[in-house]
PDB file of C-alpha atoms in Angstrom:
ATOM      1  CA  MET A1078     -28.741  39.105  16.830  1.00 45.00           C
ATOM      2  CA  SER A1079     -29.299  36.740  13.896  1.00 49.00           C
ATOM      3  CA  VAL A1080     -27.508  37.174  10.560  1.00 50.00           C
ATOM      4  CA  SER A1081     -30.847  38.143   9.090  1.00 56.00           C
ATOM      5  CA  ASP A1082     -31.201  40.753  11.532  1.00 60.00           C
ATOM      6  CA  GLN A1083     -27.835  42.260  10.294  1.00 59.00           C
ATOM      7  CA  GLU A1084     -28.325  42.255   6.859  1.00 58.00           C
ATOM      8  CA  LYS A1085     -32.137  44.322   7.456  1.00 56.00           C
ATOM      9  CA  ASP A1086     -29.510  46.744   9.653  1.00 59.00           C
ATOM     10  CA  GLU A1087     -27.608  47.224   6.906  1.00 55.00           C
ATOM     11  CA  ILE A1088     -30.193  47.766   3.832  1.00 54.00           C
ATOM     12  CA  GLU A1089     -32.042  49.742   6.341  1.00 54.00           C
ATOM     13  CA  LYS A1090     -28.393  52.176   6.762  1.00 52.00           C
ATOM     14  CA  SER A1091     -28.140  51.995   2.838  1.00 50.00           C
ATOM     15  CA  SER A1092     -31.593  52.877   2.088  1.00 52.00           C
ATOM     16  CA  ALA A1093     -32.059  56.722   1.672  1.00 53.00           C
ATOM     17  CA  PRO A1094     -34.418  59.156  -0.406  1.00 71.00           C
ATOM     18  CA  LEU A1095     -33.997  59.845  -3.985  1.00 71.00           C
ATOM     19  CA  ILE A1096     -33.147  63.324  -3.462  1.00 82.00           C
ATOM     20  CA  GLU A1097     -30.250  62.403  -1.346  1.00 80.00           C
ATOM     21  CA  HIS A1098     -28.839  59.929  -3.909  1.00 78.00           C
ATOM     22  CA  LEU A1099     -29.375  62.789  -6.732  1.00 83.00           C
ATOM     23  CA  ILE A1100     -27.159  65.244  -3.881  1.00 85.00           C
ATOM     24  CA  GLU A1101     -24.610  62.579  -3.353  1.00 85.00           C
ATOM     25  CA  LEU A1102     -24.513  61.920  -7.345  1.00 87.00           C
ATOM     26  CA  ARG A1103     -24.264  65.405  -8.128  1.00 91.00           C
ATOM     27  CA  ARG A1104     -21.195  65.354  -5.698  1.00 91.00           C
ATOM     28  CA  ARG A1105     -19.573  62.813  -7.084  1.00 91.00           C
ATOM     29  CA  LEU A1106     -20.035  64.283 -10.415  1.00 93.00           C
ATOM     30  CA  ILE A1107     -18.479  67.907  -9.547  1.00 94.00           C
ATOM     31  CA  TRP A1108     -15.769  65.734  -7.837  1.00 94.00           C
ATOM     32  CA  SER A1109     -14.678  63.715 -10.988  1.00 92.00           C
ATOM     33  CA  LEU A1110     -15.321  66.312 -13.174  1.00 94.00           C
ATOM     34  CA  GLY A1111     -13.121  69.178 -11.555  1.00 95.00           C
ATOM     35  CA  GLY A1112     -10.700  66.666 -11.482  1.00 93.00           C
ATOM     36  CA  PHE A1113     -10.597  65.884 -14.981  1.00 95.00           C
ATOM     37  CA  PHE A1114     -10.696  69.725 -15.966  1.00 96.00           C
ATOM     38  CA  ILE A1115      -7.772  70.594 -13.771  1.00 96.00           C
ATOM     39  CA  ALA A1116      -5.856  66.901 -15.116  1.00 95.00           C
ATOM     40  CA  PHE A1117      -6.595  68.516 -18.786  1.00 96.00           C
ATOM     41  CA  LEU A1118      -5.449  72.117 -18.270  1.00 96.00           C
ATOM     42  CA  VAL A1119      -2.089  70.753 -17.155  1.00 96.00           C
ATOM     43  CA  CYS A1120      -1.674  67.969 -19.675  1.00 95.00           C
ATOM     44  CA  PHE A1121      -2.589  70.975 -22.097  1.00 96.00           C
ATOM     45  CA  PHE A1122       0.143  73.521 -20.855  1.00 96.00           C
ATOM     46  CA  PHE A1123       2.468  70.506 -21.365  1.00 95.00           C
ATOM     47  CA  ALA A1124       0.893  69.097 -23.963  1.00 94.00           C
ATOM     48  CA  LYS A1125       4.237  69.851 -26.654  1.00 93.00           C
ATOM     49  CA  ARG A1126       6.550  68.010 -24.004  1.00 94.00           C
ATOM     50  CA  LEU A1127       3.982  65.135 -23.724  1.00 93.00           C
ATOM     51  CA  PHE A1128       3.588  64.535 -27.732  1.00 94.00           C
ATOM     52  CA  ASN A1129       7.864  64.764 -27.579  1.00 93.00           C
ATOM     53  CA  LEU A1130       7.824  61.933 -25.025  1.00 93.00           C
ATOM     54  CA  LEU A1131       5.306  59.891 -27.219  1.00 93.00           C
ATOM     55  CA  VAL A1132       7.721  60.201 -30.058  1.00 93.00           C
ATOM     56  CA  VAL A1133      10.542  58.383 -28.325  1.00 93.00           C
ATOM     57  CA  PRO A1134       9.353  55.021 -29.278  1.00 93.00           C
ATOM     58  CA  PHE A1135       9.466  56.175 -32.908  1.00 92.00           C
ATOM     59  CA  LYS A1136      13.209  57.223 -32.308  1.00 91.00           C
ATOM     60  CA  TRP A1137      13.466  53.455 -30.477  1.00 92.00           C
ATOM     61  CA  ALA A1138      11.892  52.454 -33.885  1.00 90.00           C
ATOM     62  CA  THR A1139      14.511  54.864 -36.489  1.00 90.00           C
ATOM     63  CA  GLN A1140      17.699  53.163 -34.180  1.00 88.00           C
ATOM     64  CA  TRP A1141      16.071  49.281 -34.821  1.00 86.00           C
ATOM     65  CA  ALA A1142      15.715  50.809 -38.769  1.00 82.00           C
ATOM     66  CA  GLY A1143      19.425  51.772 -38.739  1.00 81.00           C
ATOM     67  CA  LEU A1144      18.107  55.458 -39.265  1.00 80.00           C
ATOM     68  CA  ASP A1145      19.381  58.260 -37.440  1.00 80.00           C
ATOM     69  CA  PRO A1146      16.939  59.312 -34.596  1.00 77.00           C
ATOM     70  CA  HIS A1147      17.900  63.096 -34.570  1.00 78.00           C
ATOM     71  CA  LYS A1148      15.854  63.046 -37.921  1.00 79.00           C
ATOM     72  CA  VAL A1149      12.585  61.983 -37.047  1.00 84.00           C
ATOM     73  CA  GLU A1150      10.064  64.272 -38.889  1.00 87.00           C
ATOM     74  CA  LEU A1151       6.565  64.148 -38.034  1.00 91.00           C
ATOM     75  CA  ILE A1152       4.349  66.897 -40.299  1.00 91.00           C
ATOM     76  CA  TYR A1153       0.943  68.484 -39.971  1.00 91.00           C
ATOM     77  CA  THR A1154      -1.405  69.349 -43.553  1.00 91.00           C
ATOM     78  CA  ALA A1155      -4.157  71.562 -42.087  1.00 91.00           C
ATOM     79  CA  PRO A1156      -3.274  75.030 -40.118  1.00 91.00           C
ATOM     80  CA  GLN A1157      -5.568  73.470 -37.369  1.00 92.00           C
ATOM     81  CA  GLU A1158      -4.476  69.817 -36.839  1.00 93.00           C
ATOM     82  CA  PHE A1159      -1.604  70.301 -34.509  1.00 93.00           C
ATOM     83  CA  PHE A1160      -3.972  72.016 -32.044  1.00 94.00           C
ATOM     84  CA  PHE A1161      -6.214  69.966 -31.984  1.00 95.00           C
ATOM     85  CA  THR A1162      -3.767  67.094 -31.766  1.00 94.00           C
ATOM     86  CA  GLN A1163      -2.568  68.838 -28.215  1.00 95.00           C
ATOM     87  CA  VAL A1164      -6.493  69.075 -27.399  1.00 95.00           C
ATOM     88  CA  LYS A1165      -6.712  65.186 -27.918  1.00 95.00           C
ATOM     89  CA  LEU A1166      -3.789  64.605 -26.221  1.00 94.00           C
ATOM     90  CA  ALA A1167      -4.498  66.793 -23.261  1.00 95.00           C
ATOM     91  CA  MET A1168      -7.810  64.837 -23.013  1.00 95.00           C
ATOM     92  CA  PHE A1169      -6.189  61.666 -23.244  1.00 92.00           C
ATOM     93  CA  GLY A1170      -3.424  62.533 -20.534  1.00 92.00           C
ATOM     94  CA  GLY A1171      -6.589  64.153 -18.353  1.00 93.00           C
ATOM     95  CA  MET A1172      -8.502  60.964 -18.406  1.00 92.00           C
ATOM     96  CA  VAL A1173      -5.545  58.929 -17.354  1.00 89.00           C
ATOM     97  CA  ILE A1174      -4.493  61.323 -14.621  1.00 91.00           C
ATOM     98  CA  ALA A1175      -7.960  61.591 -13.464  1.00 91.00           C
ATOM     99  CA  PHE A1176      -8.832  57.943 -13.446  1.00 87.00           C
ATOM    100  CA  PRO A1177      -7.933  57.297 -10.112  1.00 85.00           C
ATOM    101  CA  LEU A1178     -10.170  60.086  -8.505  1.00 88.00           C
ATOM    102  CA  ILE A1179     -13.117  58.993 -11.025  1.00 88.00           C
ATOM    103  CA  ALA A1180     -12.733  55.646  -9.702  1.00 84.00           C
ATOM    104  CA  THR A1181     -12.946  56.447  -6.207  1.00 85.00           C
ATOM    105  CA  GLN A1182     -16.062  58.806  -7.025  1.00 88.00           C
ATOM    106  CA  ILE A1183     -17.991  56.098  -8.259  1.00 85.00           C
ATOM    107  CA  TYR A1184     -16.977  53.471  -5.295  1.00 81.00           C
ATOM    108  CA  LYS A1185     -17.751  56.057  -2.750  1.00 82.00           C
ATOM    109  CA  PHE A1186     -21.018  56.656  -4.520  1.00 82.00           C
ATOM    110  CA  ILE A1187     -21.713  52.439  -4.667  1.00 80.00           C
ATOM    111  CA  ALA A1188     -20.469  51.781  -1.337  1.00 75.00           C
ATOM    112  CA  PRO A1189     -23.385  52.474   0.758  1.00 75.00           C
ATOM    113  CA  GLY A1190     -25.596  50.548  -0.640  1.00 71.00           C
ATOM    114  CA  LEU A1191     -23.384  47.258  -0.768  1.00 67.00           C
ATOM    115  CA  TYR A1192     -22.762  44.775   2.206  1.00 68.00           C
ATOM    116  CA  LYS A1193     -19.629  45.084   4.296  1.00 69.00           C
ATOM    117  CA  ASN A1194     -17.781  42.229   2.963  1.00 64.00           C
ATOM    118  CA  GLU A1195     -18.968  43.087  -0.456  1.00 64.00           C
ATOM    119  CA  ARG A1196     -17.303  46.807   0.217  1.00 69.00           C
ATOM    120  CA  SER A1197     -14.328  44.836   1.060  1.00 67.00           C
ATOM    121  CA  ALA A1198     -14.631  42.852  -2.032  1.00 66.00           C
ATOM    122  CA  PHE A1199     -14.986  45.112  -4.561  1.00 71.00           C
ATOM    123  CA  LEU A1200     -11.677  46.957  -3.091  1.00 71.00           C
ATOM    124  CA  PRO A1201      -9.147  45.234  -4.234  1.00 73.00           C
ATOM    125  CA  PHE A1202     -10.026  44.914  -8.140  1.00 75.00           C
ATOM    126  CA  LEU A1203     -10.482  49.080  -8.101  1.00 78.00           C
ATOM    127  CA  ILE A1204      -6.842  48.947  -6.749  1.00 81.00           C
ATOM    128  CA  ALA A1205      -5.869  46.367  -9.342  1.00 83.00           C
ATOM    129  CA  SER A1206      -7.605  47.922 -12.327  1.00 84.00           C
ATOM    130  CA  PRO A1207      -5.368  51.138 -12.521  1.00 86.00           C
ATOM    131  CA  ILE A1208      -2.299  48.908 -11.855  1.00 88.00           C
ATOM    132  CA  LEU A1209      -3.006  46.519 -14.971  1.00 87.00           C
ATOM    133  CA  PHE A1210      -3.871  49.307 -17.168  1.00 89.00           C
ATOM    134  CA  LEU A1211      -0.648  51.091 -16.387  1.00 89.00           C
ATOM    135  CA  MET A1212       1.155  47.395 -17.319  1.00 89.00           C
ATOM    136  CA  GLY A1213      -0.487  47.220 -20.794  1.00 88.00           C
ATOM    137  CA  ALA A1214       0.361  51.180 -21.578  1.00 90.00           C
ATOM    138  CA  SER A1215       4.008  50.191 -20.763  1.00 91.00           C
ATOM    139  CA  LEU A1216       4.040  47.323 -23.187  1.00 88.00           C
ATOM    140  CA  VAL A1217       2.656  49.602 -25.520  1.00 89.00           C
ATOM    141  CA  TYR A1218       5.302  52.095 -24.816  1.00 92.00           C
ATOM    142  CA  PHE A1219       8.350  50.433 -24.421  1.00 91.00           C
ATOM    143  CA  PHE A1220       8.010  47.072 -27.174  1.00 87.00           C
ATOM    144  CA  PHE A1221       4.904  47.547 -29.303  1.00 86.00           C
ATOM    145  CA  THR A1222       5.084  50.776 -30.493  1.00 88.00           C
ATOM    146  CA  PRO A1223       8.425  50.598 -31.241  1.00 89.00           C
ATOM    147  CA  MET A1224       8.292  47.171 -33.303  1.00 86.00           C
ATOM    148  CA  VAL A1225       5.007  48.674 -35.071  1.00 84.00           C
ATOM    149  CA  MET A1226       6.933  51.561 -35.860  1.00 88.00           C
ATOM    150  CA  TRP A1227       9.689  49.508 -37.168  1.00 87.00           C
ATOM    151  CA  PHE A1228       8.075  47.011 -39.660  1.00 83.00           C
ATOM    152  CA  PHE A1229       6.490  50.241 -40.974  1.00 85.00           C
ATOM    153  CA  LEU A1230       9.823  52.230 -41.196  1.00 86.00           C
ATOM    154  CA  ALA A1231      11.411  48.922 -43.212  1.00 83.00           C
ATOM    155  CA  MET A1232       9.219  49.560 -46.072  1.00 83.00           C
ATOM    156  CA  GLN A1233      10.390  52.559 -46.772  1.00 82.00           C
ATOM    157  CA  GLN A1234      12.224  52.602 -50.215  1.00 80.00           C
ATOM    158  CA  VAL A1235      15.739  54.448 -51.324  1.00 76.00           C
ATOM    159  CA  GLY A1236      15.745  56.369 -54.522  1.00 71.00           C
ATOM    160  CA  THR A1237      18.042  54.929 -57.023  1.00 74.00           C
ATOM    161  CA  ASN A1238      17.786  55.664 -60.528  1.00 72.00           C
ATOM    162  CA  ASP A1239      15.352  52.661 -61.313  1.00 77.00           C
ATOM    163  CA  GLN A1240      13.183  53.557 -58.293  1.00 77.00           C
ATOM    164  CA  VAL A1241      11.953  56.617 -56.276  1.00 85.00           C
ATOM    165  CA  GLN A1242      12.304  57.785 -53.039  1.00 81.00           C
ATOM    166  CA  ILE A1243       9.847  56.687 -50.806  1.00 84.00           C
ATOM    167  CA  SER A1244       9.729  58.150 -46.895  1.00 83.00           C
ATOM    168  CA  LEU A1245       7.721  57.667 -43.993  1.00 85.00           C
ATOM    169  CA  LEU A1246       6.639  60.996 -42.700  1.00 87.00           C
ATOM    170  CA  PRO A1247       3.516  60.499 -40.512  1.00 90.00           C
ATOM    171  CA  LYS A1248       0.801  63.413 -39.868  1.00 92.00           C
ATOM    172  CA  VAL A1249       1.111  64.345 -35.838  1.00 93.00           C
ATOM    173  CA  SER A1250      -2.623  63.554 -35.392  1.00 92.00           C
ATOM    174  CA  GLU A1251      -2.490  60.398 -37.166  1.00 92.00           C
ATOM    175  CA  TYR A1252       0.370  58.842 -34.836  1.00 92.00           C
ATOM    176  CA  LEU A1253      -1.014  60.403 -31.855  1.00 92.00           C
ATOM    177  CA  SER A1254      -4.171  58.440 -32.977  1.00 91.00           C
ATOM    178  CA  LEU A1255      -1.995  55.108 -33.783  1.00 88.00           C
ATOM    179  CA  ILE A1256      -0.466  55.335 -30.077  1.00 90.00           C
ATOM    180  CA  MET A1257      -3.880  56.005 -28.433  1.00 90.00           C
ATOM    181  CA  THR A1258      -5.631  53.373 -29.971  1.00 86.00           C
ATOM    182  CA  LEU A1259      -2.785  50.513 -28.844  1.00 86.00           C
ATOM    183  CA  ILE A1260      -2.939  52.310 -25.289  1.00 89.00           C
ATOM    184  CA  PHE A1261      -6.723  52.064 -24.595  1.00 86.00           C
ATOM    185  CA  SER A1262      -6.419  48.108 -26.140  1.00 83.00           C
ATOM    186  CA  PHE A1263      -4.064  46.930 -24.426  1.00 86.00           C
ATOM    187  CA  GLY A1264      -5.230  48.733 -21.561  1.00 86.00           C
ATOM    188  CA  LEU A1265      -8.851  47.633 -21.789  1.00 85.00           C
ATOM    189  CA  VAL A1266      -7.113  43.687 -22.802  1.00 85.00           C
ATOM    190  CA  PHE A1267      -4.962  43.749 -19.531  1.00 87.00           C
ATOM    191  CA  GLN A1268      -8.527  44.394 -17.684  1.00 86.00           C
ATOM    192  CA  LEU A1269      -9.824  41.034 -18.851  1.00 85.00           C
ATOM    193  CA  PRO A1270      -8.664  38.874 -15.152  1.00 84.00           C
ATOM    194  CA  VAL A1271     -10.474  41.496 -13.105  1.00 84.00           C
ATOM    195  CA  VAL A1272     -13.384  41.589 -14.847  1.00 83.00           C
ATOM    196  CA  THR A1273     -13.803  37.949 -14.707  1.00 84.00           C
ATOM    197  CA  SER A1274     -12.880  38.068 -11.159  1.00 81.00           C
ATOM    198  CA  LEU A1275     -15.636  40.206 -10.730  1.00 79.00           C
ATOM    199  CA  LEU A1276     -18.313  37.723 -12.212  1.00 80.00           C
ATOM    200  CA  THR A1277     -16.664  34.708 -10.732  1.00 80.00           C
ATOM    201  CA  ARG A1278     -17.258  36.228  -7.615  1.00 78.00           C
ATOM    202  CA  VAL A1279     -20.773  37.510  -7.808  1.00 72.00           C
ATOM    203  CA  GLY A1280     -21.554  33.981  -9.101  1.00 75.00           C
ATOM    204  CA  LEU A1281     -22.191  35.128 -13.052  1.00 78.00           C
ATOM    205  CA  LEU A1282     -18.960  32.995 -14.276  1.00 80.00           C
ATOM    206  CA  SER A1283     -16.958  29.968 -13.231  1.00 83.00           C
ATOM    207  CA  SER A1284     -13.615  28.751 -13.890  1.00 83.00           C
ATOM    208  CA  GLN A1285     -15.059  25.754 -15.605  1.00 86.00           C
ATOM    209  CA  ALA A1286     -17.034  27.601 -18.211  1.00 86.00           C
ATOM    210  CA  LEU A1287     -13.713  29.457 -19.055  1.00 85.00           C
ATOM    211  CA  ALA A1288     -12.045  26.702 -19.444  1.00 87.00           C
ATOM    212  CA  GLU A1289     -14.530  25.384 -22.016  1.00 87.00           C
ATOM    213  CA  LYS A1290     -14.793  28.409 -23.484  1.00 86.00           C
ATOM    214  CA  ARG A1291     -10.996  28.872 -24.576  1.00 87.00           C
ATOM    215  CA  LYS A1292     -11.058  28.000 -27.996  1.00 88.00           C
ATOM    216  CA  TRP A1293     -13.502  30.252 -28.801  1.00 90.00           C
ATOM    217  CA  ALA A1294     -11.502  32.465 -26.673  1.00 87.00           C
ATOM    218  CA  ILE A1295      -8.489  32.204 -28.600  1.00 88.00           C
ATOM    219  CA  VAL A1296     -10.889  32.602 -31.921  1.00 89.00           C
ATOM    220  CA  LEU A1297     -12.128  35.776 -30.466  1.00 87.00           C
ATOM    221  CA  SER A1298      -8.689  37.170 -29.225  1.00 86.00           C
ATOM    222  CA  PHE A1299      -7.460  37.324 -32.992  1.00 86.00           C
ATOM    223  CA  VAL A1300     -10.826  39.122 -34.327  1.00 86.00           C
ATOM    224  CA  VAL A1301     -10.905  41.744 -31.523  1.00 81.00           C
ATOM    225  CA  ALA A1302      -6.547  42.338 -32.092  1.00 80.00           C
ATOM    226  CA  ALA A1303      -7.739  42.380 -36.026  1.00 80.00           C
ATOM    227  CA  VAL A1304     -10.234  45.264 -35.157  1.00 78.00           C
ATOM    228  CA  LEU A1305      -8.455  47.443 -32.826  1.00 72.00           C
ATOM    229  CA  THR A1306      -4.718  47.186 -34.149  1.00 71.00           C
ATOM    230  CA  PRO A1307      -3.493  48.674 -37.759  1.00 68.00           C
ATOM    231  CA  PRO A1308      -3.972  46.001 -40.034  1.00 68.00           C
ATOM    232  CA  ASP A1309      -0.452  44.546 -39.889  1.00 69.00           C
ATOM    233  CA  PRO A1310       0.429  40.484 -38.261  1.00 76.00           C
ATOM    234  CA  MET A1311       2.350  41.957 -35.923  1.00 73.00           C
ATOM    235  CA  SER A1312       0.042  44.251 -34.413  1.00 73.00           C
ATOM    236  CA  GLN A1313      -2.795  41.975 -34.618  1.00 78.00           C
ATOM    237  CA  CYS A1314      -0.242  39.098 -32.915  1.00 81.00           C
ATOM    238  CA  GLY A1315       1.136  41.211 -30.586  1.00 79.00           C
ATOM    239  CA  LEU A1316      -2.582  42.082 -28.849  1.00 80.00           C
ATOM    240  CA  ALA A1317      -3.916  38.944 -29.298  1.00 85.00           C
ATOM    241  CA  ILE A1318      -1.147  36.620 -27.883  1.00 87.00           C
ATOM    242  CA  PRO A1319      -1.254  38.986 -24.683  1.00 85.00           C
ATOM    243  CA  THR A1320      -5.190  38.691 -25.046  1.00 86.00           C
ATOM    244  CA  ILE A1321      -4.712  34.552 -24.568  1.00 89.00           C
ATOM    245  CA  ILE A1322      -1.740  35.091 -21.848  1.00 89.00           C
ATOM    246  CA  LEU A1323      -4.445  36.975 -19.526  1.00 87.00           C
ATOM    247  CA  TYR A1324      -7.585  34.637 -20.296  1.00 87.00           C
ATOM    248  CA  GLU A1325      -5.184  32.001 -18.873  1.00 89.00           C
ATOM    249  CA  VAL A1326      -4.706  34.202 -15.961  1.00 87.00           C
ATOM    250  CA  ALA A1327      -8.291  34.488 -15.810  1.00 86.00           C
ATOM    251  CA  ILE A1328      -8.657  31.101 -15.277  1.00 88.00           C
ATOM    252  CA  TRP A1329      -6.577  30.795 -12.553  1.00 89.00           C
ATOM    253  CA  SER A1330      -7.539  33.699 -10.436  1.00 84.00           C
ATOM    254  CA  SER A1331     -11.470  32.210 -11.164  1.00 85.00           C
ATOM    255  CA  ARG A1332     -10.213  29.231  -9.720  1.00 87.00           C
ATOM    256  CA  LEU A1333      -8.536  30.691  -6.594  1.00 85.00           C
ATOM    257  CA  ILE A1334     -11.700  32.978  -5.557  1.00 83.00           C
ATOM    258  CA  GLU A1335     -13.824  29.391  -6.296  1.00 83.00           C
ATOM    259  CA  ARG A1336     -11.809  27.767  -3.385  1.00 85.00           C
ATOM    260  CA  SER A1337     -11.842  30.867  -1.281  1.00 81.00           C
ATOM    261  CA  GLN A1338     -15.783  31.152  -1.654  1.00 78.00           C
ATOM    262  CA  ALA A1339     -15.449  26.955  -0.957  1.00 82.00           C
ATOM    263  CA  ARG A1340     -13.662  27.620   2.174  1.00 83.00           C
ATOM    264  CA  ASP A1341     -15.702  30.084   3.693  1.00 76.00           C
ATOM    265  CA  ARG A1342     -18.918  28.358   3.091  1.00 80.00           C
ATOM    266  CA  LEU A1343     -17.462  25.179   4.678  1.00 82.00           C
ATOM    267  CA  ALA A1344     -16.196  27.501   7.622  1.00 80.00           C
ATOM    268  CA  ARG A1345     -19.962  28.858   7.607  1.00 78.00           C
ATOM    269  CA  GLU A1346     -21.412  25.748   7.929  1.00 77.00           C
ATOM    270  CA  GLN A1347     -19.698  24.425  10.439  1.00 78.00           C
ATOM    271  CA  GLN A1348     -20.460  27.653  12.559  1.00 79.00           C
ATOM    272  CA  GLU A1349     -24.171  27.204  12.563  1.00 76.00           C
ATOM    273  CA  GLU A1350     -23.701  23.511  13.152  1.00 77.00           C
ATOM    274  CA  ALA A1351     -21.984  24.764  16.337  1.00 76.00           C
ATOM    275  CA  GLY A1352     -24.547  27.230  17.110  1.00 72.00           C
ATOM    276  CA  SER A1353     -27.541  24.372  16.143  1.00 72.00           C
ATOM    277  CA  SER A1354     -25.947  22.054  18.447  1.00 71.00           C
ATOM    278  CA  VAL A1355     -25.319  24.294  21.623  1.00 69.00           C
ATOM    279  CA  ALA A1356     -28.963  25.578  20.709  1.00 65.00           C
ATOM    280  CA  GLY A1357     -29.851  22.311  21.192  1.00 63.00           C
ATOM    281  CA  LYS A1358     -28.053  21.490  24.391  1.00 63.00           C
ATOM    282  CA  THR A1359     -29.871  24.429  25.860  1.00 58.00           C
ATOM    283  CA  PRO A1360     -33.097  23.388  27.093  1.00 56.00           C
ATOM    284  CA  ASP A1361     -32.032  20.051  28.155  1.00 53.00           C
ATOM    285  CA  ALA A1362     -29.478  21.752  30.564  1.00 48.00           C
ATOM    286  CA  SER A1363     -32.088  24.293  31.921  1.00 48.00           C
ATOM    287  CA  SER A1364     -34.354  21.701  32.545  1.00 49.00           C
ATOM    288  CA  THR A1365     -31.511  19.780  34.704  1.00 45.00           C
TER     289      THR A1365
END
C-alpha cells in the first residue's frame, strides 16, 4: 500500500457524520462541565482554608518588612463580599483542578480528526502545558506575591506627632483578585514555548522569524506586563523578564523542532530514493 493509500484510509476513518460529531461533542462537554462542577464544590467546601493558604505569601512579606506575621489582617466592607470571594476562589480552584480533565476531553474530541503522526506530536504539548502553568503559578506564590506585598507594605506610615498612621488593610476581594491576576498572567506567559513550538511544527513560524523579532518581543513584553500587573515597576519587571527568558527558550525549542523535521525529511527522501531504485531494477531482473 502506498503512502497516499494510507492517508486515504486515515481520512476515511476520521470522517464521521455530523450527528456523530455533535454527540461526541456533547459527551466531552458533559465530562468537562461535570469535572469542573465537582472540583468547584470541593474547593467551595474548603474555600476558607484555600484562602488562608493564599494569604501565606502575605505573611512572608510582613516578615520581610519586619512586622509581626501573626497580625496580618484583611477586611471586607460589604456583607456579601467574602461570600462572593469564596465563590470566585472556588471557581478558580475548580478550573485549575479540572484543567487536565478538560484538556484530555478536548484532545479526545479532536484526536480522531488527526493523523497518527499529528496525534503523537500533539500529546507532549498537552502534558507540558499544565506543567508550565504550575511553574508560573509557583513563581507567583513563592516569590512574586511576597515581593509585591513587601513593596506595598513598605509604603505604610507610622503615626507620630507630625504625621498620621497609615496602615495597609487589604480587602479580601482585592487581594484575591491580585493574586489570581498574577497567577493567570504568569501561567499564560509560561505557555509561550508551547505555543511557538506548535506553530513551528505546523510550519506557521520559524526560529529565524522569532530571532528577527526579538527586539519587538522585548518591547511587547514590558507593554503586556504593564497591562496585566499592578502599576509598580517591580511587578512589571517581574513579569517582563521571565517573558523575555521564555522567548529565548521558545527560539531554542523551535530550532530543535526544525532540526528534527529536517532529519525526518532527509530520512524520508533517502527511503523514497531507495524504493525508487529498487523499483527501477525490478523490470531488468524480470526480463533476465
